[in-house]
Coordinates of C-alpha atoms in Angstrom, one line a residue:
S1 CA -0.1 -0.1 0.1
K2 CA 1.2 3.4 -0.8
M3 CA 1.5 6.0 1.9
T4 CA 0.0 9.1 1.3
V5 CA 1.9 12.1 2.5
K6 CA 0.0 15.2 3.5
A7 CA 1.3 18.6 3.4
V8 CA 0.3 20.9 6.2
K9 CA 0.4 24.7 5.6
M10 CA 1.8 26.8 8.5
P11 CA 0.1 30.0 8.9
C12 CA 3.1 32.1 9.9
T13 CA 5.7 30.9 7.5
S14 CA 3.5 29.4 4.8
A15 CA 5.7 26.2 4.8
N16 CA 4.7 22.8 3.7
V17 CA 5.1 20.4 6.6
Y18 CA 5.6 16.8 5.5
T19 CA 6.2 13.4 7.5
K20 CA 8.8 12.4 4.7
V21 CA 10.3 13.7 1.6
P22 CA 7.2 14.2 -0.6
D23 CA 8.8 13.4 -4.0
G24 CA 6.1 15.5 -5.5
G25 CA 3.2 17.8 -4.2
W26 CA 4.1 21.4 -4.2
G27 CA 7.6 20.3 -5.5
W28 CA 6.4 20.3 -9.0
T29 CA 5.7 23.9 -8.7
V30 CA 9.1 24.5 -7.4
A31 CA 10.5 22.5 -10.3
F32 CA 8.6 24.7 -12.7
A33 CA 9.9 27.8 -11.1
F34 CA 13.3 26.3 -11.3
F35 CA 12.8 25.6 -14.9
V36 CA 11.9 29.5 -15.5
V37 CA 14.9 30.6 -13.2
E38 CA 17.4 28.6 -15.3
A39 CA 16.1 30.1 -18.4
L40 CA 16.4 33.6 -17.1
T41 CA 19.8 33.3 -15.5
Y42 CA 22.0 30.8 -17.2
G43 CA 20.0 30.8 -20.4
I44 CA 20.8 34.6 -20.8
I45 CA 24.5 34.2 -19.8
K46 CA 25.0 31.7 -22.6
S47 CA 23.0 33.6 -25.0
F48 CA 25.0 36.7 -24.3
G49 CA 27.6 35.8 -27.2
V50 CA 25.1 37.3 -29.6
F51 CA 26.0 40.8 -28.5
F52 CA 29.8 39.9 -28.5
N53 CA 30.4 41.6 -31.9
D54 CA 28.2 44.4 -31.3
L55 CA 29.8 45.4 -28.1
M56 CA 33.2 45.2 -29.8
E57 CA 32.1 47.5 -32.5
S58 CA 30.4 50.1 -30.3
F59 CA 33.2 50.3 -27.6
D60 CA 36.0 49.6 -29.8
E61 CA 37.4 47.1 -27.7
T62 CA 39.2 43.5 -27.9
N63 CA 37.9 40.3 -27.4
S64 CA 39.7 39.9 -24.0
R65 CA 38.1 43.2 -22.7
I66 CA 34.6 42.3 -23.7
S67 CA 35.1 38.7 -22.3
W68 CA 35.5 40.3 -18.9
I69 CA 31.7 41.2 -18.6
I70 CA 30.8 37.6 -18.4
S71 CA 33.9 36.8 -16.5
I72 CA 33.0 39.4 -13.6
C73 CA 29.5 38.3 -13.8
V74 CA 30.2 34.8 -13.5
F75 CA 32.8 35.6 -10.6
V76 CA 30.3 37.5 -8.6
Q77 CA 27.9 35.1 -9.2
T78 CA 30.1 32.2 -7.6
F79 CA 32.1 34.2 -5.3
T80 CA 28.9 35.3 -3.4
A81 CA 27.4 31.9 -3.2
P82 CA 28.2 31.8 0.7
L83 CA 26.2 35.0 1.0
S84 CA 23.3 33.5 -0.7
T85 CA 23.5 30.6 1.8
V86 CA 23.7 32.6 4.8
L87 CA 20.9 35.0 3.6
S88 CA 18.6 31.9 2.5
N89 CA 19.0 30.3 5.9
R90 CA 18.3 33.7 7.7
F91 CA 15.5 35.3 5.5
G92 CA 14.3 32.1 3.5
H93 CA 14.7 31.1 -0.1
R94 CA 11.5 33.1 -1.2
L95 CA 12.7 36.4 -0.3
V96 CA 16.4 36.0 -1.4
V97 CA 15.2 35.0 -4.9
M98 CA 12.9 37.7 -5.4
A99 CA 15.4 40.2 -4.3
G100 CA 17.9 38.6 -6.8
G101 CA 15.4 38.9 -9.5
L102 CA 15.0 42.6 -9.0
L103 CA 19.0 42.9 -9.0
I104 CA 19.3 41.1 -12.4
S105 CA 16.7 43.2 -14.1
T106 CA 18.2 46.6 -12.5
G107 CA 21.7 45.7 -13.9
M108 CA 20.5 44.8 -17.4
V109 CA 18.4 47.8 -17.9
I110 CA 21.1 50.1 -16.8
A111 CA 23.7 48.2 -19.0
A112 CA 21.3 49.2 -22.1
F113 CA 22.4 52.7 -21.5
A114 CA 26.1 52.1 -20.9
R115 CA 28.6 54.3 -22.6
S116 CA 31.9 52.3 -22.1
V117 CA 32.8 48.6 -21.2
V118 CA 33.6 49.6 -17.7
D119 CA 29.9 50.5 -17.2
M120 CA 29.2 47.0 -18.5
Y121 CA 31.6 45.6 -15.7
V122 CA 29.5 47.3 -13.0
T123 CA 26.0 46.8 -14.3
I124 CA 26.2 43.3 -15.8
G125 CA 29.2 42.2 -14.0
I126 CA 28.4 43.1 -10.5
I127 CA 24.7 44.1 -10.1
S128 CA 23.4 41.2 -12.3
G129 CA 26.1 39.0 -11.3
L130 CA 24.9 39.3 -7.5
G131 CA 21.3 39.0 -8.6
Y132 CA 22.1 35.7 -10.4
C133 CA 23.7 34.2 -7.3
L134 CA 20.8 35.0 -5.1
S135 CA 18.3 33.8 -7.7
F136 CA 19.8 30.5 -8.9
L137 CA 21.5 28.8 -5.8
P138 CA 18.4 29.0 -3.2
T139 CA 16.2 27.7 -6.0
V140 CA 18.2 24.7 -6.7
T141 CA 18.7 23.9 -3.2
I142 CA 15.0 24.0 -2.2
L143 CA 14.2 22.0 -5.0
S144 CA 16.6 19.3 -3.8
Q145 CA 14.7 19.3 -0.5
Y146 CA 11.2 18.6 -2.1
F147 CA 12.6 15.3 -3.7
D148 CA 14.6 12.1 -2.9
K149 CA 14.1 9.0 -5.1
R150 CA 13.4 11.5 -8.3
R151 CA 15.9 14.1 -7.3
S152 CA 18.2 13.5 -10.0
L153 CA 15.5 13.1 -12.8
V154 CA 13.5 16.3 -11.6
T155 CA 16.5 18.4 -11.4
A156 CA 18.0 17.4 -14.7
V157 CA 14.7 18.0 -16.5
A158 CA 14.0 21.5 -14.7
S159 CA 17.4 22.7 -15.6
T160 CA 16.8 22.3 -19.3
G161 CA 15.3 25.8 -18.9
E162 CA 18.6 27.2 -20.0
C163 CA 18.6 24.9 -23.1
F164 CA 15.4 26.2 -24.2
A165 CA 16.4 29.8 -23.4
V166 CA 19.4 29.5 -25.5
F167 CA 17.6 27.7 -28.4
S168 CA 15.0 30.6 -28.5
F169 CA 16.7 33.5 -27.2
A170 CA 19.7 33.3 -29.6
P171 CA 17.6 33.6 -32.7
A172 CA 15.1 35.9 -31.2
I173 CA 17.6 38.4 -30.0
T174 CA 19.6 38.4 -33.3
A175 CA 16.4 39.1 -35.0
L176 CA 15.3 41.7 -32.7
K177 CA 18.6 43.5 -33.0
E178 CA 18.0 43.9 -36.6
Q179 CA 14.8 45.8 -35.8
I180 CA 15.6 47.9 -32.9
G181 CA 19.3 47.6 -32.1
W182 CA 21.3 45.9 -29.6
R183 CA 20.5 48.4 -26.8
Y184 CA 17.1 48.2 -26.8
S185 CA 17.2 44.4 -27.2
L186 CA 19.2 44.3 -23.9
L187 CA 16.6 46.4 -22.3
S188 CA 13.9 44.0 -23.3
V189 CA 15.9 41.0 -21.9
G190 CA 16.2 43.1 -18.5
V191 CA 12.3 43.6 -18.3
L192 CA 11.9 39.9 -19.2
Q193 CA 14.0 39.0 -16.2
L194 CA 11.7 40.4 -13.7
G195 CA 9.9 37.1 -14.0
I196 CA 12.2 35.7 -11.6
T197 CA 10.7 37.5 -8.6
V198 CA 7.5 35.8 -9.7
C199 CA 9.1 32.4 -9.6
G200 CA 10.8 33.4 -6.3
S201 CA 7.3 33.9 -4.6
L202 CA 6.5 30.3 -5.6
L203 CA 9.3 28.9 -3.4
R204 CA 7.4 27.6 -0.5
P205 CA 9.5 26.6 2.5
I206 CA 9.3 22.9 3.4
I207 CA 9.9 21.3 6.7
I208 CA 10.4 17.5 7.2
K209 CA 8.9 16.5 10.4
E210 CA 8.8 12.8 11.4
Q211 CA 5.7 11.2 12.3
E212 CA 5.6 10.8 16.2
V213 CA 5.4 7.1 17.3
K214 CA 3.8 6.6 20.6
A215 CA 6.4 4.4 22.6
Q216 CA 5.2 1.8 25.1
P217 CA 5.4 3.3 28.7
P218 CA 8.6 2.0 30.4
E219 CA 8.3 -0.2 33.2
E220 CA 7.8 1.2 36.6
S221 CA 10.8 1.0 38.8
T222 CA 10.4 -1.0 42.0
E223 CA 10.7 1.9 44.3
T224 CA 7.7 3.8 42.2
K225 CA 5.7 0.6 42.7
Y226 CA 6.3 0.5 46.5
M227 CA 5.5 4.2 46.8
L228 CA 2.4 3.8 44.9
E229 CA 1.3 0.6 47.3
N230 CA 2.2 2.9 50.3
E231 CA -0.2 5.5 49.3
Q232 CA -3.0 3.5 48.3
T233 CA -2.9 1.0 51.3
C234 CA -1.3 3.3 53.9
T235 CA 1.0 0.5 54.8
S236 CA 4.7 0.7 55.3
I237 CA 6.8 -1.5 53.4
E238 CA 8.8 -2.2 56.4
S239 CA 5.9 -3.6 58.3
I240 CA 5.7 -6.5 55.7
D241 CA 7.4 -9.5 57.3
S242 CA 9.2 -10.5 54.2
G243 CA 12.8 -11.3 55.9
V244 CA 14.2 -8.3 53.8
D245 CA 14.7 -4.9 55.1
I246 CA 13.9 -2.6 52.3
T247 CA 14.4 1.3 52.8
T248 CA 13.2 2.7 49.6
S249 CA 11.4 6.0 50.5
P250 CA 13.1 9.0 50.4
S251 CA 11.7 10.0 53.9
N252 CA 13.0 6.8 55.5
V253 CA 16.5 7.0 54.1
P254 CA 19.0 8.5 56.5
G255 CA 20.7 11.7 55.3
K256 CA 17.9 12.4 53.0
T257 CA 19.1 11.3 49.7
K258 CA 18.0 12.7 46.5
A259 CA 14.3 12.8 46.5
E260 CA 11.6 13.9 43.9
P261 CA 11.4 17.7 43.5
K262 CA 8.5 19.3 45.3
S263 CA 5.9 20.6 43.4
E264 CA 3.8 23.6 44.3
E265 CA 0.5 22.2 43.7
P266 CA -0.8 19.7 46.2
K267 CA -0.6 16.0 45.5
Q268 CA -3.8 14.2 44.8
H269 CA -4.4 10.8 46.2
G270 CA -2.8 8.1 44.2
Q271 CA -1.0 10.7 41.8
I272 CA 2.4 9.6 40.9
P273 CA 5.1 12.3 40.5
V274 CA 6.3 12.6 37.0
E275 CA 9.5 14.1 35.9
N276 CA 9.4 17.3 33.7
N277 CA 10.1 15.7 30.2
S278 CA 9.7 19.0 28.2
T279 CA 11.8 18.9 24.8
P280 CA 14.8 20.8 24.9
P281 CA 15.2 23.7 22.5
E282 CA 16.3 22.7 19.2
P283 CA 19.9 23.9 18.4
K284 CA 20.2 26.9 16.0
T285 CA 20.9 26.1 12.5
K286 CA 24.2 27.4 11.7
L287 CA 24.0 30.0 8.6
L288 CA 27.1 28.6 7.0
D289 CA 28.7 25.3 7.9
F290 CA 32.4 25.4 7.1
S291 CA 32.8 21.8 8.5
V292 CA 32.7 20.4 4.8
M293 CA 36.1 21.6 4.4
R294 CA 37.5 18.9 6.3
D295 CA 35.8 16.2 4.2
Y296 CA 38.5 15.2 1.7
S297 CA 35.9 13.8 -0.8
F298 CA 34.3 17.2 -0.9
I299 CA 37.7 19.1 -1.3
C300 CA 38.2 16.8 -4.3
Y301 CA 34.8 17.6 -5.8
A302 CA 35.3 21.2 -5.4
F303 CA 38.6 21.2 -7.3
F304 CA 36.7 19.3 -9.9
G305 CA 34.2 22.2 -10.0
L306 CA 37.1 24.6 -10.1
F307 CA 38.7 23.3 -13.1
A308 CA 35.6 22.0 -15.1
T309 CA 34.2 25.6 -14.9
L310 CA 36.7 26.5 -17.4
G311 CA 34.8 24.5 -20.1
F312 CA 31.2 25.7 -19.1
F313 CA 31.0 29.1 -20.5
A314 CA 33.8 29.8 -22.9
P315 CA 32.5 27.5 -25.8
S316 CA 29.0 29.1 -25.5
L317 CA 30.7 32.5 -25.9
Y318 CA 33.2 31.8 -28.7
I319 CA 31.1 29.4 -30.7
I320 CA 29.6 32.4 -32.8
P321 CA 32.8 34.2 -33.3
L322 CA 34.5 30.8 -34.5
S323 CA 31.8 30.2 -36.9
L324 CA 32.1 33.7 -38.3
S325 CA 35.9 33.3 -38.6
L326 CA 35.1 30.3 -40.5
G327 CA 33.2 32.3 -43.1
I328 CA 29.8 31.0 -41.7
G329 CA 26.9 33.5 -41.8
K330 CA 25.2 35.2 -38.9
D331 CA 21.9 33.3 -39.2
H332 CA 23.8 30.0 -39.7
S333 CA 26.0 30.8 -36.3
A334 CA 22.9 31.4 -34.3
Y335 CA 21.5 27.9 -35.7
I336 CA 24.6 26.3 -34.3
L337 CA 24.2 27.8 -31.0
S338 CA 20.6 26.9 -30.9
A339 CA 21.4 23.3 -32.0
M340 CA 23.9 23.2 -29.0
A341 CA 21.2 24.2 -26.6
I342 CA 18.8 21.4 -28.0
A343 CA 21.4 18.7 -27.6
E344 CA 22.3 20.1 -24.0
V345 CA 18.3 19.3 -23.4
F346 CA 18.6 15.6 -24.3
G347 CA 21.8 15.4 -22.4
R348 CA 20.3 16.7 -18.9
I349 CA 17.1 14.5 -19.5
F350 CA 19.5 11.4 -20.3
A351 CA 21.9 12.0 -17.3
G352 CA 18.7 12.2 -15.0
W353 CA 17.3 9.1 -16.3
V354 CA 20.6 7.2 -15.8
L355 CA 21.2 8.6 -12.4
N356 CA 17.7 7.7 -11.1
K357 CA 18.3 4.2 -11.7
K358 CA 19.1 2.2 -8.5
P359 CA 21.5 0.8 -7.6
I360 CA 24.1 2.8 -9.3
R361 CA 27.2 4.6 -8.3
K362 CA 26.4 8.1 -9.5
I363 CA 30.0 9.5 -8.9
Y364 CA 31.3 7.2 -11.7
I365 CA 28.6 8.1 -14.2
E366 CA 29.6 11.5 -13.6
L367 CA 33.2 10.8 -14.4
I368 CA 32.6 9.1 -17.6
C369 CA 30.4 12.2 -18.8
V370 CA 33.3 14.6 -17.8
I371 CA 35.8 12.4 -19.8
L372 CA 33.5 12.5 -23.0
L373 CA 33.0 16.2 -22.4
S374 CA 36.9 16.8 -22.6
V375 CA 36.7 14.8 -25.9
A376 CA 34.3 17.1 -27.3
L377 CA 36.3 20.2 -26.4
F378 CA 39.3 18.9 -28.1
A379 CA 37.2 18.2 -31.4
F380 CA 36.1 21.8 -31.9
P381 CA 39.6 23.0 -33.4
F382 CA 39.3 20.4 -36.1
A383 CA 36.0 21.6 -37.4
S384 CA 36.4 23.6 -40.6
E385 CA 32.9 24.1 -42.1
F386 CA 29.3 24.4 -41.1
W387 CA 28.4 20.6 -40.8
G388 CA 31.6 19.9 -39.0
L389 CA 31.1 22.7 -36.4
M390 CA 27.4 21.8 -36.2
T391 CA 28.3 18.1 -35.3
C392 CA 30.7 19.3 -32.6
S393 CA 28.5 21.5 -31.2
I394 CA 25.6 19.0 -30.9
Y395 CA 27.9 16.3 -29.2
F396 CA 29.3 19.1 -26.9
G397 CA 25.8 20.3 -26.0
F398 CA 24.7 16.8 -25.3
M399 CA 27.8 16.1 -22.9
L400 CA 27.5 19.4 -21.3
G401 CA 24.0 18.7 -20.4
T402 CA 25.0 15.5 -18.6
V403 CA 27.4 17.3 -16.5
A404 CA 26.0 20.8 -16.0
G405 CA 22.6 19.5 -14.9
T406 CA 23.9 17.3 -12.2
H407 CA 27.2 18.4 -10.7
I408 CA 25.5 20.7 -8.2
P409 CA 22.7 18.1 -7.2
L410 CA 25.4 15.5 -6.8
L411 CA 26.5 17.2 -3.5
A412 CA 23.4 15.7 -1.9
E413 CA 24.8 12.4 -2.6
D414 CA 26.5 10.4 0.4
D415 CA 29.6 10.0 -2.0
V416 CA 30.2 13.8 -1.5
V417 CA 28.5 15.3 1.7
G418 CA 24.9 14.3 1.7
I419 CA 21.5 16.1 1.8
E420 CA 22.0 17.4 5.4
K421 CA 24.9 19.5 4.5
M422 CA 24.0 20.1 1.1
S423 CA 23.0 24.0 1.5
S424 CA 26.3 24.9 3.0
A425 CA 28.3 22.7 0.6
A426 CA 26.4 24.1 -2.4
G427 CA 27.6 27.8 -1.1
V428 CA 31.2 26.7 -0.5
Y429 CA 31.5 24.8 -3.8
V430 CA 30.1 27.5 -5.9
F431 CA 32.5 29.9 -4.1
I432 CA 35.4 27.9 -5.1
Q433 CA 34.0 27.9 -8.7
S434 CA 34.2 31.7 -8.6
L435 CA 37.9 31.6 -9.5
A436 CA 37.5 29.5 -12.7
G437 CA 34.6 31.6 -13.6
L438 CA 36.7 35.0 -13.2
A439 CA 39.8 33.6 -15.1
G440 CA 38.2 31.1 -17.9
P441 CA 36.9 33.6 -20.5
P442 CA 39.8 35.9 -20.3
I443 CA 42.2 33.5 -20.4
A444 CA 40.4 32.3 -23.6
G445 CA 40.3 35.7 -24.9
V446 CA 43.9 36.5 -24.4
L447 CA 45.0 33.2 -26.2
V448 CA 42.6 34.4 -29.0
D449 CA 44.3 37.7 -29.2
T450 CA 47.7 36.1 -29.3
T451 CA 47.3 33.3 -31.6
K452 CA 44.6 35.2 -33.7
N453 CA 42.7 31.8 -33.8
Y454 CA 39.5 31.1 -31.8
S455 CA 40.5 27.3 -31.6
S456 CA 42.9 28.1 -29.0
A457 CA 39.8 29.2 -26.6
F458 CA 38.6 25.4 -26.8
Y459 CA 42.2 24.0 -25.9
S460 CA 42.2 26.0 -22.7
C461 CA 38.7 24.9 -21.9
A462 CA 39.7 21.1 -22.7
A463 CA 42.9 21.3 -20.6
G464 CA 40.6 22.5 -17.4
M465 CA 38.2 19.7 -18.0
V466 CA 40.9 17.2 -18.0
L467 CA 42.1 18.4 -14.7
G468 CA 38.7 18.4 -13.1
A469 CA 38.2 14.8 -14.4
V470 CA 41.4 13.7 -12.5
F471 CA 40.1 15.2 -9.2
L472 CA 36.4 13.8 -9.8
A473 CA 38.1 10.3 -9.9
L474 CA 39.6 10.8 -6.4
V475 CA 36.3 11.6 -4.8
R476 CA 35.0 8.0 -4.1
P477 CA 38.4 6.8 -2.8
C478 CA 38.8 9.7 -0.4
K479 CA 35.2 9.0 0.8
T480 CA 35.9 5.4 1.4
G481 CA 39.3 5.9 3.0
L482 CA 37.7 8.4 5.6
C483 CA 34.7 6.1 6.3
H484 CA 37.2 3.1 6.9
Q485 CA 39.3 5.4 9.3
Q486 CA 36.1 6.1 11.2
Q487 CA 35.2 2.6 11.3
Q488 CA 38.6 1.7 12.8
Q489 CA 38.5 4.2 15.4
Q490 CA 35.0 3.2 16.4
Q491 CA 36.2 -0.4 16.6
V492 CA 39.1 0.6 18.9
E493 CA 36.7 2.5 21.2
E494 CA 34.5 -0.4 21.5
S495 CA 37.4 -2.5 22.5
L496 CA 38.3 -0.5 25.3
P497 CA 36.8 -1.5 28.7
G498 CA 33.7 0.2 29.6
P499 CA 33.1 2.5 32.5
P500 CA 32.3 0.7 35.8
P501 CA 28.6 0.1 36.6
E502 CA 26.8 3.1 38.2
L503 CA 25.6 2.6 41.7
P504 CA 22.3 4.0 42.9
D505 CA 22.4 7.5 44.4
D506 CA 21.3 6.1 48.0
F507 CA 23.6 3.0 48.0
I508 CA 26.0 4.4 50.3
D509 CA 23.2 6.1 52.8
M510 CA 21.3 2.9 53.0
D511 CA 24.3 1.1 54.1
I512 CA 25.1 3.5 56.7
G513 CA 21.5 3.5 57.9
K514 CA 21.5 -0.3 58.3
A515 CA 24.8 0.0 60.2
E516 CA 23.4 2.7 62.6
N517 CA 20.3 0.6 63.1
S518 CA 22.2 -2.7 63.9
G519 CA 24.5 -0.6 66.1
K520 CA 21.6 0.8 68.1
G521 CA 20.4 -2.9 68.5
S522 CA 23.4 -4.1 70.0
D523 CA 23.5 -1.3 72.7
S524 CA 20.3 -2.1 73.7
V525 CA 20.8 -5.8 74.2

């Protein structure tokens, strides 16, 4: 029989309270919100390449200087990830995402009136970059809390929002630029990104409250039974001729051993004093738990994210300039970027479907996908015409989808840190990625300016992805080694002799009382 999980809406926080992870319910609404947030954040970032040549002509700047716009944006987005975690734990995911949507829209709208590339650094790089961080990370974190068994599949499908955005935005913005120019096109994108605030309002908090199981009352102690008999029969235990001298009542014990605390209310006849078993206050949740930095498996996974980020953004930025350098028209170049986005959709869905299978070691599946993604990056420089570049883009898009849609949700797996520490781990993980997000596109731009060949940008991305694969391969060995050390330590602790048995509090006093009574008896004789 399938258990029905009921959600209870709390009036103060409007939170959903479940007895276990729902794997559905309001989570489907959160998944839709994440789909739209992905489209309006990473979808816009990856589509920004359509403005690349326009900005170079308008501001008379080089590739590397224009690349710094997205570099600063990605750096701020990832560098402020711990801030996003702290604010989400303090004010809730809903308010943080709504505030992030306002920042993104504000930065894009102001950037439409920029007069220099430095203005772009501030508006899109800093203002919108901070908004991207406040919008994306809390959304993917709360989505992971709504799902357990279906987490990989749902997150992968919902993350296809950026792919559909690139597929639709790249041709749409290209056509819009020809009608109203790049400035008003950028203004329209900024107004569209206000939809993130609406998505943020749908992120209802979730509370997993385990169902209380009524435990059997513990057996009454001997002392309690005797006290109950004394009160009900008004008979002293010592008057019973049993041949055993029992002195259990606190009033009968010499020296007045530890007794029950007195209650201000008078005791009723037959009422047993009950200890106050009020539940202790719950410990305060840490705004940011840096203890994950002591986990070797997480450190290796963070280095994987650091180097793999080099290959995430640069290909999307340089695919259109590369196609133009090969003599491919602007319309066909936009189609290449759109084909890459569609292939990424299938890659994300495929990865989610595979990772949803059990039993399966998800970290190894991720490693295979990263290796194949490295091969895709090395293949770009060998493309020399439209169909060759189209083939490389489709292959790269598919493999990118298998990695980009799963590398953050995999933090919730036990091979890395687990769902309990996922919020803090995601903040630290994305923070470490910030260095690669800042350095990746400019390094590629410098290589392009130096070699006068866009193929060199893809070589730098491939080198970073290979290094990421090396660290990803070390995650599981580090985790198993750490667990093995903990098990050995636990076995050593269990082999040590335990503490001596505890004696009752009135043990000594009872013996003293017996000795005194026997002494008085001998004197009287």
